[in-house]
PDB file of C-alpha atoms and ligand atoms in Angstrom:
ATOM      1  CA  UNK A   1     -34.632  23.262  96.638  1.00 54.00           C
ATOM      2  CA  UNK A   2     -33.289  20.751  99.203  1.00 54.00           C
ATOM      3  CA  UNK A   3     -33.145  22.347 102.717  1.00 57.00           C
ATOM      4  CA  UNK A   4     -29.748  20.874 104.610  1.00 56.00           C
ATOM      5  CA  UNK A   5     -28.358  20.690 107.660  1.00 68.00           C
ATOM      6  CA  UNK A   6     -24.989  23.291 108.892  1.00 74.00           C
ATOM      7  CA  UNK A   7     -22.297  22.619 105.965  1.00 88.00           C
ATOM      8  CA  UNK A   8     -19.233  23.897 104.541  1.00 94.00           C
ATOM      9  CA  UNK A   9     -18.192  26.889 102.166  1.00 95.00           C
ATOM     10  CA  UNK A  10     -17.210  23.778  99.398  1.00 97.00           C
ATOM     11  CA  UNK A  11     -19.308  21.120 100.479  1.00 96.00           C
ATOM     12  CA  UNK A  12     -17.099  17.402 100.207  1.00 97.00           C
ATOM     13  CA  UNK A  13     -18.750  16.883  96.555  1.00 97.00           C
ATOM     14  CA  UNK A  14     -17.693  19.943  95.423  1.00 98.00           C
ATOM     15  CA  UNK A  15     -14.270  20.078  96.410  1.00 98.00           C
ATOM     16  CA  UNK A  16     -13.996  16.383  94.635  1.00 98.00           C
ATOM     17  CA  UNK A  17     -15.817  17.696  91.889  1.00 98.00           C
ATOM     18  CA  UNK A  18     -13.070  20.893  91.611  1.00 98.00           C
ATOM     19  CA  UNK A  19     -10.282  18.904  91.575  1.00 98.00           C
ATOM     20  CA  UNK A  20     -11.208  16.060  89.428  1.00 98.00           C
ATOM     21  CA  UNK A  21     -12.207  19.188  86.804  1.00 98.00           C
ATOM     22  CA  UNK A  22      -8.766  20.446  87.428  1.00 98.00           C
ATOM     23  CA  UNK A  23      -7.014  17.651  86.389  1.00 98.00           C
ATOM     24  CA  UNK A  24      -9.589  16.945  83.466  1.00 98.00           C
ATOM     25  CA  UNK A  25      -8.625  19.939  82.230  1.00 98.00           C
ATOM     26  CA  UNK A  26      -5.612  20.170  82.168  1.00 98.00           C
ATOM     27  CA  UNK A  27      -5.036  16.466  80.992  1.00 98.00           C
ATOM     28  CA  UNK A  28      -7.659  18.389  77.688  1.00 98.00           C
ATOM     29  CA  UNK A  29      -5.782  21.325  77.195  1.00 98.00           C
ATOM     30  CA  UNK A  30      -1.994  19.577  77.221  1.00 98.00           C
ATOM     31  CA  UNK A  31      -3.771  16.934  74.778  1.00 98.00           C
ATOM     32  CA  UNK A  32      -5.361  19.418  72.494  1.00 97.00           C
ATOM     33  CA  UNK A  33      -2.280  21.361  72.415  1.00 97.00           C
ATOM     34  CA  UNK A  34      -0.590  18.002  71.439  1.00 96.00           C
ATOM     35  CA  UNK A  35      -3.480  17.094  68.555  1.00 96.00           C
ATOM     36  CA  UNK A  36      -3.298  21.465  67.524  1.00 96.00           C
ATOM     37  CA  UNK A  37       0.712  20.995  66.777  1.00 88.00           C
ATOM     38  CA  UNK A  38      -0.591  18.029  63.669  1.00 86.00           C
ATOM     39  CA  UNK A  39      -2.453  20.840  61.744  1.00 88.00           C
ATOM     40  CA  UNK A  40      -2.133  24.252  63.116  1.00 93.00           C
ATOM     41  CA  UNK A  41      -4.773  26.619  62.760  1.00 94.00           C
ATOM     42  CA  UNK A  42      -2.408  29.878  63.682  1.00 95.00           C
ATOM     43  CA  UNK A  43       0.112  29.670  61.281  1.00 94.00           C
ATOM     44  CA  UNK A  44       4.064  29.751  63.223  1.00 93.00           C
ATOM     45  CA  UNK A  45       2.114  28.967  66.473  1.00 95.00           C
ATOM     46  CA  UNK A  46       3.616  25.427  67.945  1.00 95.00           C
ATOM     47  CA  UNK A  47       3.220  24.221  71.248  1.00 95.00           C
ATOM     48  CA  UNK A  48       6.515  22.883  72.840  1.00 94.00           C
ATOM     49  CA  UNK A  49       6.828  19.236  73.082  1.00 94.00           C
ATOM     50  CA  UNK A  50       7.549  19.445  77.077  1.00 96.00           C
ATOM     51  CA  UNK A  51       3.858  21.497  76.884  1.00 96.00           C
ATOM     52  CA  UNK A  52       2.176  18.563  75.273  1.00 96.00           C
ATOM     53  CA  UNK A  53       0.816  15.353  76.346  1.00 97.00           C
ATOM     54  CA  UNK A  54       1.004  13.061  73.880  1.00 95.00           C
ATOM     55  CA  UNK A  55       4.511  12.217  71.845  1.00 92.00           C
ATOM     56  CA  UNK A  56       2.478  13.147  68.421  1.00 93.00           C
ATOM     57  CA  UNK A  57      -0.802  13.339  67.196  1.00 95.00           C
ATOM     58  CA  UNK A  58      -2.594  10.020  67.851  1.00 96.00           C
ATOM     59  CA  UNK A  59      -0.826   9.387  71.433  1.00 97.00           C
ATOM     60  CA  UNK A  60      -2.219  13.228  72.439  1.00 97.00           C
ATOM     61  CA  UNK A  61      -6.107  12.385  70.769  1.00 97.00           C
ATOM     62  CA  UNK A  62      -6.072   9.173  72.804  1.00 98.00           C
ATOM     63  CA  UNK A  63      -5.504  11.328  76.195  1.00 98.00           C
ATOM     64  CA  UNK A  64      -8.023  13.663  74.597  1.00 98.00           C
ATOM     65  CA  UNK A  65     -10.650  11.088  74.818  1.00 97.00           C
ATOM     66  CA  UNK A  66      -9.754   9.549  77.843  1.00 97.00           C
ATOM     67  CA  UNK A  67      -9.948  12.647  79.639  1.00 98.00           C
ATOM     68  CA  UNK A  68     -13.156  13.575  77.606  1.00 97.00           C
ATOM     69  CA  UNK A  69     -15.183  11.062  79.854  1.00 96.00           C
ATOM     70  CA  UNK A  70     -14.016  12.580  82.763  1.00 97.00           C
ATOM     71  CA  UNK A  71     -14.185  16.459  82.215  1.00 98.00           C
ATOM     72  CA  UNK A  72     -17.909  15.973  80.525  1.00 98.00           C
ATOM     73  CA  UNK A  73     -19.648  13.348  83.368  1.00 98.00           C
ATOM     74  CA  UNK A  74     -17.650  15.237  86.248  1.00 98.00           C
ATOM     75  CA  UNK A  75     -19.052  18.458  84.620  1.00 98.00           C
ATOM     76  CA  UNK A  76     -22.510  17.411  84.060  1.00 98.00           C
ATOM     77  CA  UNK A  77     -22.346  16.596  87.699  1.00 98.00           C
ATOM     78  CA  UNK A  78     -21.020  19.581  89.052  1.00 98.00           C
ATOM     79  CA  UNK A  79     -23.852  21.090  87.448  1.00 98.00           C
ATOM     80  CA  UNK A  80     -26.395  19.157  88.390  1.00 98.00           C
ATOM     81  CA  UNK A  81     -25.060  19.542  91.361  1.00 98.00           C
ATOM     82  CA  UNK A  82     -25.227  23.274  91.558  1.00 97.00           C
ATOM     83  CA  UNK A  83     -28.571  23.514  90.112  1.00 98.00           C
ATOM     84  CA  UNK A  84     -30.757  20.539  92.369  1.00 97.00           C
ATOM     85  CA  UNK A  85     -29.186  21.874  95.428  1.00 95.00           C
ATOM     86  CA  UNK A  86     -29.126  25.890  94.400  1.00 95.00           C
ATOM     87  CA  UNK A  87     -25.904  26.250  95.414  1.00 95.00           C
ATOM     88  CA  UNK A  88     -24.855  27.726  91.972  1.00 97.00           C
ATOM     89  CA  UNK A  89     -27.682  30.691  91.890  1.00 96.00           C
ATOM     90  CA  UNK A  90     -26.435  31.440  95.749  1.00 94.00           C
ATOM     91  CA  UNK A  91     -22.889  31.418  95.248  1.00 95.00           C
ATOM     92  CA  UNK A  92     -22.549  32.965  91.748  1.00 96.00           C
ATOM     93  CA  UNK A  93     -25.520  35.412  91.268  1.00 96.00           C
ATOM     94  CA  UNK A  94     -26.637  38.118  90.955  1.00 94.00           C
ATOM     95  CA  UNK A  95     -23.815  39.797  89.527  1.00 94.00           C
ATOM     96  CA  UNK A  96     -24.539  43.599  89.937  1.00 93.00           C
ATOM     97  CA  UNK A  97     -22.606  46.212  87.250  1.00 93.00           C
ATOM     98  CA  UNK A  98     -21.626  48.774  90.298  1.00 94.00           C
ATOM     99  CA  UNK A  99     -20.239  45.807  92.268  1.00 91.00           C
ATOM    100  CA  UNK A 100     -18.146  44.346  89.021  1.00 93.00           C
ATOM    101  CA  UNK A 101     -16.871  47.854  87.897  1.00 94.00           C
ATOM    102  CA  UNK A 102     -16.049  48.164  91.141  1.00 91.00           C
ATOM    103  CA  UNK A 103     -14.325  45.280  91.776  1.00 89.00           C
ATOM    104  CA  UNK A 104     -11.816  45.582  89.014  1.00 90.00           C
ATOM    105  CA  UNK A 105     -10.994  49.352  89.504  1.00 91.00           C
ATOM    106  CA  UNK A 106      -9.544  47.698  93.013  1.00 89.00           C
ATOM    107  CA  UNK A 107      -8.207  45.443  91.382  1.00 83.00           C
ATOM    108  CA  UNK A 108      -6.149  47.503  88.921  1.00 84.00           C
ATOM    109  CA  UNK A 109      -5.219  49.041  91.896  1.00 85.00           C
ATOM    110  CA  UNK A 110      -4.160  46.010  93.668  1.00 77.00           C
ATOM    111  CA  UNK A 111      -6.489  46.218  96.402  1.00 78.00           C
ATOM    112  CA  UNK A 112      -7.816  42.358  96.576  1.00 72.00           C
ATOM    113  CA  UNK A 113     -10.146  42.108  99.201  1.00 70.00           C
ATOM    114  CA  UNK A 114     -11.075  38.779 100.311  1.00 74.00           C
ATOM    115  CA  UNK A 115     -11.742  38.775 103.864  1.00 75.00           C
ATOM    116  CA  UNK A 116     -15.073  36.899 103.311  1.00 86.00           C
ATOM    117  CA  UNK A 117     -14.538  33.900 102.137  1.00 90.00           C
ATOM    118  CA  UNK A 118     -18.299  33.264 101.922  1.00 90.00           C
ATOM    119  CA  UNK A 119     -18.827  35.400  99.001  1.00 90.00           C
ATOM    120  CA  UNK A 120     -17.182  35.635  95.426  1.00 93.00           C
ATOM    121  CA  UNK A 121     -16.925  39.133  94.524  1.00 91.00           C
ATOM    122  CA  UNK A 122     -18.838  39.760  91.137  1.00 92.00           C
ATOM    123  CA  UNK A 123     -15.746  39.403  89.294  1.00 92.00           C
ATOM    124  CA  UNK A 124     -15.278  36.026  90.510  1.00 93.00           C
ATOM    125  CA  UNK A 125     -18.945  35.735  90.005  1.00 96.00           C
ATOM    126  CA  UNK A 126     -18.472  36.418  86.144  1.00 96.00           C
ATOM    127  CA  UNK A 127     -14.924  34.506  85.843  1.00 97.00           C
ATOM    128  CA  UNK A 128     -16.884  31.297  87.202  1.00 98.00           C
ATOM    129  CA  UNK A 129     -20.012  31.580  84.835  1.00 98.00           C
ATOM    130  CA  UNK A 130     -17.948  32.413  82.049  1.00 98.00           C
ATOM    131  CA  UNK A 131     -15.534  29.340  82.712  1.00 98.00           C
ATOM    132  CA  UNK A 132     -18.271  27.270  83.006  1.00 98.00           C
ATOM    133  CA  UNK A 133     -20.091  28.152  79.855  1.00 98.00           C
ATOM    134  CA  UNK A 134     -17.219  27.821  78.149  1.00 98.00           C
ATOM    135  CA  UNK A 135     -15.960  24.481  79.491  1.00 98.00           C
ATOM    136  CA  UNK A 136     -20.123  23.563  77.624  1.00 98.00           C
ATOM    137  CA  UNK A 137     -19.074  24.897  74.849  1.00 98.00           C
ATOM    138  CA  UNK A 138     -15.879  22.720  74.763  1.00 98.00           C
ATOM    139  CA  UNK A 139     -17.353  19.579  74.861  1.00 98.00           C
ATOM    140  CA  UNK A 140     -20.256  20.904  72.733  1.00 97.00           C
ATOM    141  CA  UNK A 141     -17.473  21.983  70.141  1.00 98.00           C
ATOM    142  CA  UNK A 142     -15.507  18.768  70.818  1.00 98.00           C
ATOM    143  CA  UNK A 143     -18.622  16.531  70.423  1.00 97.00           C
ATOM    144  CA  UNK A 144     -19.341  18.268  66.480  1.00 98.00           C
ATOM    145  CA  UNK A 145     -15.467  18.006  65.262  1.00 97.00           C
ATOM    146  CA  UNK A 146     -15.280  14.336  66.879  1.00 97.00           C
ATOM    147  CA  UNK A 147     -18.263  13.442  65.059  1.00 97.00           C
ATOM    148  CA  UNK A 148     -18.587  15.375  62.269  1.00 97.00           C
ATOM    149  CA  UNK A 149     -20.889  12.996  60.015  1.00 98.00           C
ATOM    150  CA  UNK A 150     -23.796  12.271  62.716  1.00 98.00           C
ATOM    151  CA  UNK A 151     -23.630  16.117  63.624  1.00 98.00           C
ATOM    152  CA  UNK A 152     -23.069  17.532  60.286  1.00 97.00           C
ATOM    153  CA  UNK A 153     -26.153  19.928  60.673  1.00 98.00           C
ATOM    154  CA  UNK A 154     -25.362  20.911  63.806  1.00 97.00           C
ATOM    155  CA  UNK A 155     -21.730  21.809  62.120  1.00 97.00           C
ATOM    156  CA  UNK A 156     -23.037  23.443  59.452  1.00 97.00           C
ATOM    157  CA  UNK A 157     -25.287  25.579  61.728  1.00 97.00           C
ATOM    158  CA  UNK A 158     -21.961  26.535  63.520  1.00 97.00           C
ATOM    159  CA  UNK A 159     -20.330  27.695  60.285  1.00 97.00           C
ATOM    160  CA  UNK A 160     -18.621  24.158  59.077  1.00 97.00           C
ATOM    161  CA  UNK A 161     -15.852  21.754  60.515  1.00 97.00           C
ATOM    162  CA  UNK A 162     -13.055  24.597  60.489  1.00 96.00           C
ATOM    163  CA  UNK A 163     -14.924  27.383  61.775  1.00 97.00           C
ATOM    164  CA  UNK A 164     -16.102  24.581  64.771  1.00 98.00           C
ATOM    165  CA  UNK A 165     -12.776  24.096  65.084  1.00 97.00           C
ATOM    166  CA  UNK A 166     -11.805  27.155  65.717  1.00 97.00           C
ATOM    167  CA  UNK A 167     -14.238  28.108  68.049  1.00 98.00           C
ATOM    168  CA  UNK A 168     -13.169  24.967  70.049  1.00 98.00           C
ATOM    169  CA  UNK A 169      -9.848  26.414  69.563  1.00 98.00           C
ATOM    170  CA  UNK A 170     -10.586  30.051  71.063  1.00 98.00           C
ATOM    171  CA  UNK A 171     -12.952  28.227  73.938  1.00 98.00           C
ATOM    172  CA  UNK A 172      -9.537  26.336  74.778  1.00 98.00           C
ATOM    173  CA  UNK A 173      -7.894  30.052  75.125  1.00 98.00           C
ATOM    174  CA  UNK A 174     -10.917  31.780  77.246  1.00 98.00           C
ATOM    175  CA  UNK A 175     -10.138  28.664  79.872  1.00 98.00           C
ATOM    176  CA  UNK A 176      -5.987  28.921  79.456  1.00 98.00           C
ATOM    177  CA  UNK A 177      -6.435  33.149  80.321  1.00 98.00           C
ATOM    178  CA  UNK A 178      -9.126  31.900  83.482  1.00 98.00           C
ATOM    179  CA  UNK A 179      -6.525  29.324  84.439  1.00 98.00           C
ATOM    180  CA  UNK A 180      -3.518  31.665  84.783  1.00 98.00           C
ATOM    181  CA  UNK A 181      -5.430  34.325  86.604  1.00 94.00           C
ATOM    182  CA  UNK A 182      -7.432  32.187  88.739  1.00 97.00           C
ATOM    183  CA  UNK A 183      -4.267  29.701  89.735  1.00 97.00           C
ATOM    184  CA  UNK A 184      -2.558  33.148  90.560  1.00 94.00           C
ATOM    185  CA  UNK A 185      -5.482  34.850  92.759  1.00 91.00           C
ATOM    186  CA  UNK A 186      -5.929  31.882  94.549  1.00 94.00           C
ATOM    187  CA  UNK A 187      -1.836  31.829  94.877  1.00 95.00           C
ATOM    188  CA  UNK A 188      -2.147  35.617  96.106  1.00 90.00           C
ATOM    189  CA  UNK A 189      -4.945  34.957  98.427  1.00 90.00           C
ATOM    190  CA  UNK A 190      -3.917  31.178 100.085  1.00 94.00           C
ATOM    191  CA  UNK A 191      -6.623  31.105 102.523  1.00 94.00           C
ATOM    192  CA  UNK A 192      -9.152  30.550  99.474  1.00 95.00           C
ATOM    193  CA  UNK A 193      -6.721  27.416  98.151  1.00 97.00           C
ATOM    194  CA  UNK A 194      -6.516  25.667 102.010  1.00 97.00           C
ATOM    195  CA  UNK A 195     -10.615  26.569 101.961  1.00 97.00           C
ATOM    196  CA  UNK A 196     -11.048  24.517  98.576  1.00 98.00           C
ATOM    197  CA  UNK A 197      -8.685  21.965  99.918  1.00 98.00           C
ATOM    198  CA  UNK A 198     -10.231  21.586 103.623  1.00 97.00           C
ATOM    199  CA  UNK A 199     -13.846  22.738 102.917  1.00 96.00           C
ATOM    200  CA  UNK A 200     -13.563  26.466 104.205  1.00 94.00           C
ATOM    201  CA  UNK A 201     -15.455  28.063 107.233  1.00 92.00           C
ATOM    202  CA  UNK A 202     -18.931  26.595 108.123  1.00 91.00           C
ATOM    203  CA  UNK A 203     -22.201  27.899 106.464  1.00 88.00           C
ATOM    204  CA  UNK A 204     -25.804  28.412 107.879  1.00 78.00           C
ATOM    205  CA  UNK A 205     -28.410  26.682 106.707  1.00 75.00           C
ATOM    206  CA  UNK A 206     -30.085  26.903 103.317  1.00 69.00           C
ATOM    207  CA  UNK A 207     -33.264  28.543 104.673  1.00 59.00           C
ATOM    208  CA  UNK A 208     -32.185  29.098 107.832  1.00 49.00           C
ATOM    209  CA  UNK A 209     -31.336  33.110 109.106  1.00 39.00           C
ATOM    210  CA  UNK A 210     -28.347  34.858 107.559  1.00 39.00           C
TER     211      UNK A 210
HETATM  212  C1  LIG B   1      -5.352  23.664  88.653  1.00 56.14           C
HETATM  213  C2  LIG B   1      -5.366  24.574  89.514  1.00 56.14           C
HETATM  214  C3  LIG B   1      -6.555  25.182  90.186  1.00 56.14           C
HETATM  215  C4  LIG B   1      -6.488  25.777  91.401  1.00 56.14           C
HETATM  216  C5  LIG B   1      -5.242  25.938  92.279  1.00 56.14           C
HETATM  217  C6  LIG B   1      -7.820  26.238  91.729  1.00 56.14           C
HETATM  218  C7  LIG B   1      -8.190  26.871  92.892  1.00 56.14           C
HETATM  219  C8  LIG B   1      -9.463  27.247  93.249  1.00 56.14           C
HETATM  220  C9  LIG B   1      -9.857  27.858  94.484  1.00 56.14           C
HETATM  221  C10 LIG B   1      -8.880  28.196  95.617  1.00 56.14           C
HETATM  222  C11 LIG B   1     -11.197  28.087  94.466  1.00 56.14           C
HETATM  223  C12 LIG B   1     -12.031  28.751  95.555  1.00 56.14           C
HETATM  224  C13 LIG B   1     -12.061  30.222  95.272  1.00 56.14           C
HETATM  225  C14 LIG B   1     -12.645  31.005  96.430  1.00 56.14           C
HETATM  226  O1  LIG B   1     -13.232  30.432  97.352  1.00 56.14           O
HETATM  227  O2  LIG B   1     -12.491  32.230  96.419  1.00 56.14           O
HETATM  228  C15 LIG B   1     -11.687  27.614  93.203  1.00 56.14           C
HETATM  229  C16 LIG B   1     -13.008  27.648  92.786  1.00 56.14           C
HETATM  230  C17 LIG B   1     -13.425  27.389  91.498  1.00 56.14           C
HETATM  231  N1  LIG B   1     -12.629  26.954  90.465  1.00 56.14           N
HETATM  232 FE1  LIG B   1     -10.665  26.451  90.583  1.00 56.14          FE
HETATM  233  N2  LIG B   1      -8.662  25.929  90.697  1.00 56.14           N
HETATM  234  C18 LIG B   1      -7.940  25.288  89.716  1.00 56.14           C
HETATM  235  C19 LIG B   1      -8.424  24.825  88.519  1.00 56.14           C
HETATM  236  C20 LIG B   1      -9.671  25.134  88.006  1.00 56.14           C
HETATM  237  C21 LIG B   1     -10.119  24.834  86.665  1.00 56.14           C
HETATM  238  C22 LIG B   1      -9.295  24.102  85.606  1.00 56.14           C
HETATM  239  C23 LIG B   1     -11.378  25.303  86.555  1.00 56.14           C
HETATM  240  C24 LIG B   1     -12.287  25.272  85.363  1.00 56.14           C
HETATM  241  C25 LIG B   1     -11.858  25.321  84.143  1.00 56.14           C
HETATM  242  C26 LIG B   1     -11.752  25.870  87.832  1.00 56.14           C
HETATM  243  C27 LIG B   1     -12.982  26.428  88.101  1.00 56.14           C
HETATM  244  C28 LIG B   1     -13.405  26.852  89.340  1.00 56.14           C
HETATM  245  C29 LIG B   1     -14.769  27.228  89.661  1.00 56.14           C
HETATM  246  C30 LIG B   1     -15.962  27.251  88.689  1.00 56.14           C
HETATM  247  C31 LIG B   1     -14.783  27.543  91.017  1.00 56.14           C
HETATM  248  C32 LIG B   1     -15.993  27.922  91.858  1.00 56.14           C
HETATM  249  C33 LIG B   1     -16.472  26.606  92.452  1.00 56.14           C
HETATM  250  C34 LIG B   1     -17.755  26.732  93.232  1.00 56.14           C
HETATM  251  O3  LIG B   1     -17.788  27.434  94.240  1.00 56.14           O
HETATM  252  O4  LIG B   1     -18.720  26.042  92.832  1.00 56.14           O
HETATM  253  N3  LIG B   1     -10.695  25.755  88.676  1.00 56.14           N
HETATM  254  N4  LIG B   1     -10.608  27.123  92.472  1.00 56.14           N
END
């Protein structure tokens, strides 16, 4: 583990990192929603065209794979990232069941508590791992239906093109249901947007006391 000097909540890199991922994203999920409307896979379900990037088909797969590049090496940096400098096991483990039952029954009650802006609660906790698996899984999914003839073992492992499909399909929803609730927390609690924006309150060492 590197050991580093004073730093911020969301070190420079990360905050770069964040954003670039949330424009990735989106520019992935307007796209795919663009490439979906060619050959639906939920019959009656059509994405308006003002939802879409992409006039048709082959305009919206050209954004797809432009903003492939970005949302796969920014993510495989992010992680690598995380992992080299430990950041992700401090920030985003352990979750503890008592802590995440917890933490929605407040919720459901309205009561969100985030006067610590140092520590995700273990709902966040499991919204961020889950995200993150999940944005893997996209551009694992996306990889095998892009190239279905070089990874046609892989594909068949998966249950065949379709089946791939759809699971890159319901990945796309799992990230659309984080988006909406995370955009809106972070809405609800501003401090935690200007924080991801300006870097957030100073940190103690890695290593150092707590
Ligand atoms: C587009 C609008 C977005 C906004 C306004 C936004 C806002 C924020 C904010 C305010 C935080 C800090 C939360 C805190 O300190 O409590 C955060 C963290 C995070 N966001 Fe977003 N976000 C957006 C998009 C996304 C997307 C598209 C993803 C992934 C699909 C994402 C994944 C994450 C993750 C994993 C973290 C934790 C980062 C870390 O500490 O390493 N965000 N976001």
């Amino acid at each position: 583990m590197i050991k580093s000097k004073p730093r911020r909540l969301h070190p420079l890199a990360i905050r770069i990192m964040h954003w670039i991922n949330a424009v990735a994203m989106i520019v992935m999920i307007m796209s795919g929603w663009g490439i979906y409307d060619d050959y639906v896979i939920i019959h009656g379900l059509h994405f308006s065209s003002s939802l879409r990037l992409g006039s048709w088909a082959a305009p919206s797969l050209l954004w797809h794979f432009a903003g492939m590049w970005l949302l796969a090496c920014n993510g495989l940096a992010y992680l690598v990232y995380g992992l080299v400098t430990g950041r992700l096991r401090e920030r985003m483990l352990p979750i503890q069941g008592r802590a995440l039952v917890q933490t929605v029954r407040e919720t459901l009650h309205f009561k969100i508590q985030h006067d610590d802006l140092t520590v995700y609660n273990a709902v966040q906790k499991l919204l961020y791992i889950v995200v993150i698996l999940a944005g893997i899984s996209q551009v694992v999914t996306g990889l095998l239906i892009w190239k279905p003839i070089q990874f046609s073992s892989a594909l068949a492992l998966l249950g065949g093109f379709q089946a791939v499909r759809i699971e890159h399909f319901i990945g796309m929803c799992v990230i659309v249901g984080f988006l909406i609730v995370h955009v809106a927390l972070s809405l609800l609690v501003p401090q935690t947007l200007w924080a991801m924006l300006s870097g957030g309150p100073r940190l103690q060492p890695r290593g150092g006391s707590p």
